[in-house]
Short mmCIF file of C-alpha atoms and ligand atoms in Angstrom, two decimals:
data_model
loop_
_atom_site.label_atom_id
_atom_site.label_comp_id
_atom_site.label_asym_id
_atom_site.label_seq_id
_atom_site.Cartn_x
_atom_site.Cartn_y
_atom_site.Cartn_z
CA MET A 1 0.00 0.00 0.00
CA ASN A 2 1.32 3.49 -0.79
CA TYR A 3 1.41 6.28 1.80
CA ASN A 4 -1.97 7.84 0.90
CA ASP A 5 -3.78 4.49 0.92
CA GLN A 6 -2.16 3.59 4.23
CA TYR A 7 -3.23 6.91 5.80
CA ALA A 8 -6.77 6.47 4.43
CA TYR A 9 -6.88 2.90 5.81
CA TYR A 10 -5.91 3.97 9.34
CA ARG A 11 -8.25 6.94 9.15
CA ARG A 12 -11.21 4.84 8.06
CA ALA A 13 -10.65 2.45 10.95
CA VAL A 14 -10.70 5.39 13.37
CA GLU A 15 -13.79 7.01 11.81
CA GLU A 16 -15.71 3.74 12.15
CA THR A 17 -14.75 3.46 15.81
CA LEU A 18 -15.64 7.09 16.52
CA ARG A 19 -19.04 6.92 14.81
CA CYS A 20 -20.57 4.98 17.70
CA ALA A 21 -18.16 6.08 20.43
CA VAL A 22 -20.52 8.45 22.27
CA PRO A 23 -23.03 6.23 24.12
CA ALA A 24 -26.70 6.57 23.12
CA ASP A 25 -27.78 7.19 26.73
CA VAL A 26 -25.77 10.43 27.13
CA PRO A 27 -28.51 13.04 27.62
CA ASN A 28 -29.05 15.61 24.89
CA PRO A 29 -27.96 18.20 23.98
CA LEU A 30 -24.71 16.97 25.62
CA GLY A 31 -24.47 13.81 23.47
CA ASP A 32 -25.25 15.77 20.30
CA ALA A 33 -22.65 18.43 21.17
CA MET A 34 -19.99 15.74 21.75
CA ARG A 35 -20.82 14.03 18.42
CA TYR A 36 -21.00 17.38 16.61
CA SER A 37 -17.34 18.12 17.34
CA LEU A 38 -15.99 14.57 17.38
CA LEU A 39 -17.49 13.66 14.00
CA ALA A 40 -16.68 16.96 12.26
CA GLY A 41 -13.72 15.54 10.37
CA GLY A 42 -10.20 16.77 10.93
CA LYS A 43 -7.07 15.01 9.83
CA ARG A 44 -7.26 12.35 12.57
CA LEU A 45 -3.50 12.66 12.79
CA ARG A 46 -3.12 11.52 16.39
CA PRO A 47 -5.07 8.24 16.04
CA VAL A 48 -3.31 7.58 12.74
CA LEU A 49 0.03 7.96 14.57
CA LEU A 50 -1.14 5.51 17.22
CA LEU A 51 -2.21 2.88 14.67
CA ALA A 52 0.96 3.29 12.60
CA ALA A 53 3.14 2.86 15.70
CA TYR A 54 1.12 -0.20 16.73
CA ALA A 55 1.41 -1.63 13.21
CA ILE A 56 5.22 -1.65 13.45
CA LEU A 57 4.85 -4.73 15.67
CA GLN A 58 1.28 -6.04 15.25
CA ARG A 59 -0.92 -6.89 12.29
CA ASP A 60 -4.46 -6.86 13.73
CA LEU A 61 -5.30 -3.24 14.62
CA THR A 62 -8.53 -4.10 16.48
CA PRO A 63 -7.09 -4.06 20.04
CA ALA A 64 -5.60 -0.59 19.44
CA LEU A 65 -8.80 1.04 18.14
CA PRO A 66 -10.32 2.11 21.49
CA PHE A 67 -7.03 3.88 22.28
CA ALA A 68 -6.90 5.56 18.87
CA ALA A 69 -10.46 6.81 19.44
CA ALA A 70 -9.56 7.98 22.96
CA VAL A 71 -6.67 10.12 21.70
CA GLU A 72 -8.98 11.81 19.19
CA MET A 73 -11.53 12.45 21.95
CA VAL A 74 -8.87 14.18 24.05
CA HIS A 75 -7.71 16.22 21.05
CA THR A 76 -11.31 17.22 20.24
CA TYR A 77 -11.98 18.22 23.86
CA SER A 78 -8.89 20.47 23.73
CA LEU A 79 -10.11 22.13 20.52
CA ILE A 80 -13.60 22.73 21.95
CA HIS A 81 -12.19 24.36 25.09
CA ASP A 82 -9.52 26.28 23.16
CA ASP A 83 -12.23 27.82 20.95
CA LEU A 84 -14.24 29.17 23.92
CA PRO A 85 -14.46 32.96 24.42
CA ALA A 86 -12.38 32.58 27.61
CA MET A 87 -9.51 31.18 25.52
CA ASP A 88 -9.06 31.79 21.77
CA ASN A 89 -12.64 32.90 21.12
CA ASP A 90 -13.06 31.26 17.71
CA ASP A 91 -16.32 30.75 15.86
CA LEU A 92 -15.08 28.42 13.11
CA ARG A 93 -13.43 25.00 13.49
CA ARG A 94 -13.10 22.11 11.07
CA GLY A 95 -15.13 24.13 8.59
CA ARG A 96 -18.21 24.56 10.79
CA PRO A 97 -19.34 26.78 13.69
CA THR A 98 -17.43 25.97 16.88
CA CYS A 99 -19.16 23.85 19.53
CA HIS A 100 -20.07 26.83 21.73
CA LYS A 101 -21.52 28.68 18.72
CA ALA A 102 -23.74 25.69 17.93
CA TYR A 103 -24.64 24.58 21.48
CA GLY A 104 -23.81 27.48 23.82
CA GLU A 105 -20.83 27.97 26.10
CA GLY A 106 -22.07 25.88 29.01
CA MET A 107 -22.78 22.88 26.80
CA ALA A 108 -19.40 23.27 25.04
CA VAL A 109 -17.58 23.17 28.39
CA LEU A 110 -19.51 20.00 29.24
CA ALA A 111 -18.92 18.44 25.78
CA GLY A 112 -15.16 18.92 26.31
CA ASP A 113 -15.35 17.50 29.85
CA GLY A 114 -17.49 14.64 28.57
CA LEU A 115 -15.04 13.72 25.80
CA LEU A 116 -12.09 13.80 28.19
CA SER A 117 -13.72 11.41 30.65
CA LEU A 118 -15.17 9.23 27.88
CA ALA A 119 -11.63 8.80 26.52
CA PHE A 120 -10.45 7.26 29.79
CA GLU A 121 -13.63 5.19 30.19
CA THR A 122 -13.13 3.83 26.64
CA MET A 123 -9.52 2.81 27.34
CA ALA A 124 -10.37 1.26 30.71
CA GLN A 125 -13.19 -0.78 29.15
CA SER A 126 -10.90 -2.16 26.44
CA ARG A 127 -9.48 -4.69 28.92
CA HIS A 128 -6.24 -4.65 26.95
CA PRO A 129 -3.50 -6.17 29.15
CA ARG A 130 -1.36 -3.03 28.71
CA ALA A 131 -4.26 -0.55 28.96
CA PHE A 132 -3.04 0.88 32.26
CA ALA A 133 0.37 1.87 30.87
CA ALA A 134 -1.16 3.38 27.71
CA LEU A 135 -3.76 5.26 29.72
CA GLY A 136 -1.07 6.61 32.07
CA GLU A 137 0.94 7.87 29.10
CA LEU A 138 -2.07 9.79 27.75
CA ALA A 139 -2.99 11.18 31.19
CA ALA A 140 0.54 12.51 31.72
CA ARG A 141 0.87 14.01 28.25
CA CYS A 142 -2.54 15.69 28.13
CA GLY A 143 -2.51 16.91 31.72
CA THR A 144 -0.99 19.48 34.01
CA ARG A 145 2.63 18.89 32.95
CA GLY A 146 1.66 18.23 29.34
CA MET A 147 -0.90 19.84 27.02
CA VAL A 148 -2.73 21.74 29.77
CA ALA A 149 0.62 23.14 30.99
CA GLY A 150 1.48 24.22 27.42
CA GLN A 151 -1.88 25.93 27.08
CA CYS A 152 -1.35 27.70 30.42
CA VAL A 153 2.03 29.11 29.33
CA ASP A 154 0.54 30.02 25.93
CA LEU A 155 -2.18 32.07 27.65
CA THR A 156 0.22 33.83 30.03
CA ALA A 157 2.72 34.56 27.23
CA GLU A 158 0.01 36.68 25.56
CA GLU A 159 0.42 39.09 28.49
CA THR A 160 4.19 38.89 29.04
CA GLY A 161 5.17 38.86 25.34
CA GLY A 162 7.02 35.54 25.52
CA ASN A 163 10.58 34.54 24.60
CA ALA A 164 12.44 31.65 22.95
CA GLU A 165 12.45 29.48 26.07
CA LEU A 166 8.72 29.96 26.68
CA LEU A 167 7.94 29.33 23.02
CA ARG A 168 9.80 26.01 23.07
CA TYR A 169 7.93 25.02 26.21
CA ILE A 170 4.59 25.91 24.55
CA HIS A 171 5.36 23.91 21.39
CA LEU A 172 6.67 20.92 23.34
CA HIS A 173 3.70 20.69 25.64
CA LYS A 174 0.70 22.24 23.89
CA THR A 175 1.39 20.35 20.67
CA ALA A 176 4.24 17.79 20.77
CA ASP A 177 2.97 15.98 23.87
CA LEU A 178 -0.30 15.06 22.19
CA LEU A 179 1.58 13.78 19.14
CA THR A 180 4.09 11.81 21.22
CA ALA A 181 1.42 10.21 23.43
CA PRO A 182 -0.26 8.17 20.65
CA LEU A 183 3.10 6.95 19.34
CA ALA A 184 4.19 5.79 22.79
CA MET A 185 0.74 4.32 23.46
CA GLY A 186 0.67 2.38 20.18
CA LEU A 187 4.11 0.93 20.82
CA THR A 188 3.37 0.15 24.47
CA LEU A 189 0.16 -1.66 23.53
CA ALA A 190 2.06 -3.60 20.87
CA GLY A 191 4.67 -4.71 23.42
CA ALA A 192 7.63 -2.63 22.16
CA GLY A 193 10.91 -2.38 24.03
CA GLU A 194 12.59 0.76 25.34
CA ASP A 195 14.73 1.28 22.23
CA LEU A 196 11.76 1.67 19.88
CA LEU A 197 9.90 3.77 22.46
CA ALA A 198 12.86 6.16 22.73
CA GLN A 199 12.95 6.55 18.93
CA ALA A 200 9.21 7.30 18.90
CA ARG A 201 9.51 9.89 21.69
CA GLU A 202 12.29 11.67 19.81
CA TYR A 203 10.21 11.52 16.60
CA GLY A 204 7.10 12.84 18.39
CA LYS A 205 8.98 15.72 19.98
CA ASN A 206 10.49 16.89 16.68
CA LEU A 207 7.32 16.25 14.66
CA GLY A 208 5.37 18.23 17.27
CA ILE A 209 7.68 21.24 17.11
CA ALA A 210 7.64 21.18 13.29
CA PHE A 211 3.84 20.72 13.25
CA GLN A 212 3.30 23.74 15.50
CA ILE A 213 5.75 25.90 13.52
CA ILE A 214 3.73 25.06 10.39
CA ASP A 215 0.53 25.86 12.30
CA ASP A 216 2.03 29.26 13.18
CA ILE A 217 3.01 29.81 9.52
CA LEU A 218 -0.44 28.77 8.25
CA ASP A 219 -2.05 31.28 10.60
CA VAL A 220 -0.25 33.97 8.57
CA THR A 221 -0.21 32.49 5.06
CA GLY A 222 -2.96 29.84 5.04
CA ASP A 223 -6.34 29.82 3.32
CA GLU A 224 -9.32 29.94 5.70
CA ALA A 225 -11.56 27.76 3.51
CA THR A 226 -8.91 25.04 3.24
CA LEU A 227 -7.98 25.25 6.91
CA GLY A 228 -11.61 25.32 8.06
CA LYS A 229 -10.72 27.96 10.67
CA HIS A 230 -9.96 31.66 10.79
CA THR A 231 -6.42 32.89 10.12
CA GLY A 232 -4.60 35.96 11.46
CA LYS A 233 -5.70 35.16 15.02
CA ASP A 234 -2.20 34.86 16.47
CA ALA A 235 -1.21 38.42 15.59
CA GLN A 236 -4.62 39.73 16.69
CA GLU A 237 -4.22 38.12 20.11
CA HIS A 238 -0.50 39.03 20.45
CA LYS A 239 0.44 35.38 20.65
CA CYS A 240 4.02 34.28 21.05
CA THR A 241 4.59 32.15 17.92
CA TRP A 242 7.57 30.95 15.87
CA VAL A 243 6.67 33.56 13.25
CA SER A 244 6.34 36.44 15.73
CA LEU A 245 9.72 35.61 17.33
CA TYR A 246 11.81 34.55 14.31
CA GLY A 247 9.94 35.75 11.19
CA LEU A 248 8.44 33.70 8.33
CA ASP A 249 11.67 32.75 6.53
CA GLN A 250 13.39 31.43 9.64
CA ALA A 251 10.19 29.65 10.68
CA ARG A 252 10.16 27.79 7.33
CA LYS A 253 13.81 26.78 7.75
CA ASP A 254 13.25 25.62 11.32
CA ALA A 255 10.16 23.59 10.37
CA LYS A 256 12.33 21.76 7.80
CA THR A 257 15.10 21.13 10.33
CA TYR A 258 12.72 19.66 12.93
CA THR A 259 11.00 17.56 10.26
CA GLU A 260 14.36 16.08 9.21
CA ARG A 261 15.18 15.38 12.85
CA ALA A 262 11.85 13.61 13.25
CA ALA A 263 12.39 11.42 10.18
CA ASP A 264 15.97 10.64 11.26
CA SER A 265 14.80 9.50 14.70
CA ILE A 266 13.16 6.41 13.23
CA LYS A 267 15.76 3.70 12.66
CA ASN A 268 13.35 0.83 12.09
CA ASP A 269 12.72 -0.15 8.44
CA GLU A 270 9.31 -1.86 8.76
CA ASN A 271 6.69 -0.46 6.34
CA ALA A 272 4.81 1.22 9.20
CA ALA A 273 8.03 2.91 10.34
CA ILE A 274 8.71 4.20 6.82
CA PHE A 275 5.11 5.48 6.85
CA LEU A 276 5.98 7.61 9.90
CA LYS A 277 9.00 9.10 8.13
CA THR A 278 6.83 10.02 5.13
CA LEU A 279 4.13 11.42 7.40
CA ALA A 280 6.63 13.88 8.88
CA GLN A 281 7.65 15.02 5.40
CA ARG A 282 4.02 15.42 4.33
CA ALA A 283 3.22 17.41 7.49
CA LEU A 284 5.90 19.91 6.48
CA VAL A 285 4.09 20.78 3.24
CA ARG A 286 0.55 20.53 4.62
CA VAL A 287 -1.98 23.25 3.77
CA GLN A 288 -4.59 22.29 6.38
C1 GRG B 1 -7.78 23.74 26.14
C2 GRG B 1 -6.35 22.21 27.54
C3 GRG B 1 -6.58 22.93 26.30
C4 GRG B 1 -5.64 22.84 25.34
C5 GRG B 1 -5.79 23.47 24.04
C6 GRG B 1 -5.56 22.19 21.06
C7 GRG B 1 -5.06 23.36 21.78
C8 GRG B 1 -4.61 23.18 23.20
C9 GRG B 1 -5.08 24.55 21.21
C10 GRG B 1 -5.64 24.75 19.83
C11 GRG B 1 -4.77 25.62 19.04
C12 GRG B 1 -3.47 24.98 18.67
C13 GRG B 1 -2.62 25.74 17.74
C14 GRG B 1 -3.11 23.83 19.18
C15 GRG B 1 -1.85 23.14 18.89
C16 GRG B 1 -2.14 21.83 18.35
C17 GRG B 1 -2.78 21.94 17.01
C18 GRG B 1 -1.98 22.44 15.88
C19 GRG B 1 -4.05 21.59 16.91
C20 GRG B 1 -4.75 21.44 15.63
O1 GRG B 1 -4.56 20.11 15.28
P1 GRG B 1 -4.86 19.55 13.83
O2 GRG B 1 -4.25 20.46 12.81
O3 GRG B 1 -6.44 19.68 13.78
O4 GRG B 1 -4.42 18.13 13.79
P2 GRG B 1 -7.52 18.69 13.12
O5 GRG B 1 -8.79 19.51 13.07
O6 GRG B 1 -7.04 18.30 11.74
O7 GRG B 1 -7.65 17.52 14.04
#
């Protein structure tokens, strides 16, 4: 299978799992608000990373699917909360009105909370023998020393102006942690040893930094219709970004450097490992 077919294959498996992930007995409008954001599309990058990492060692993806869905739930919760007026105050996400625009702020807070807890419930119910380790990895990376910490520093840097050290912290935690988690989870579930896990962590860190630099660039140069969200927000909100600190040209060079570092971190030559190298290169030239 070529790269595009492989990505589409992983993505389809995730979409099928997500379609019925929110239980029917969640009261409405909460259940509808959760499904509205979870099933709105998106690249499904994090679950694809999890399945690709798992596929380095295992053939049958079925046992990894609840974990792939859980990572996307956590990502979607973070987007819903990030879009709230108290944070980035966005009204467009994934090409449609943000959750709070469609369901109100209170329901959007609850939809985010609901997706976060449903993610952990889904992993716990999988009964996978390594579920606890995978779940711990996600908890650490999305929590108060991971993504939430990155978001905290991102918010405070709007007031202080930020600097290179803060920016690296923001990129590592707000973005790279939630790309590293699925890689480490997929490998852990598949029974990988420390050597492969270390390669994946290095890959995730560098991919995450490159991915966020590109996100910063796209906020300046990207097309709103293609991105499915508004651009120009970073400058409006005085955000500390790679572009605001280093300028567009340097940002492009740095994105390339971190992408190369990510690809070089993977030493394994299984098809699924080569897929990860290609994914990093594709992420560098992404337009959405
Ligand atoms: C609210 C705790 C909390 C965290 C918010 C997700 C987030 C952290 C902020 C959103 C803005 C942002 C630039 C986040 C960095 C990660 C990122 C680039 C998210 C967008 O991910 P994509 O491009 O989105 O994979 P899709 O829609 O394709 O899934």
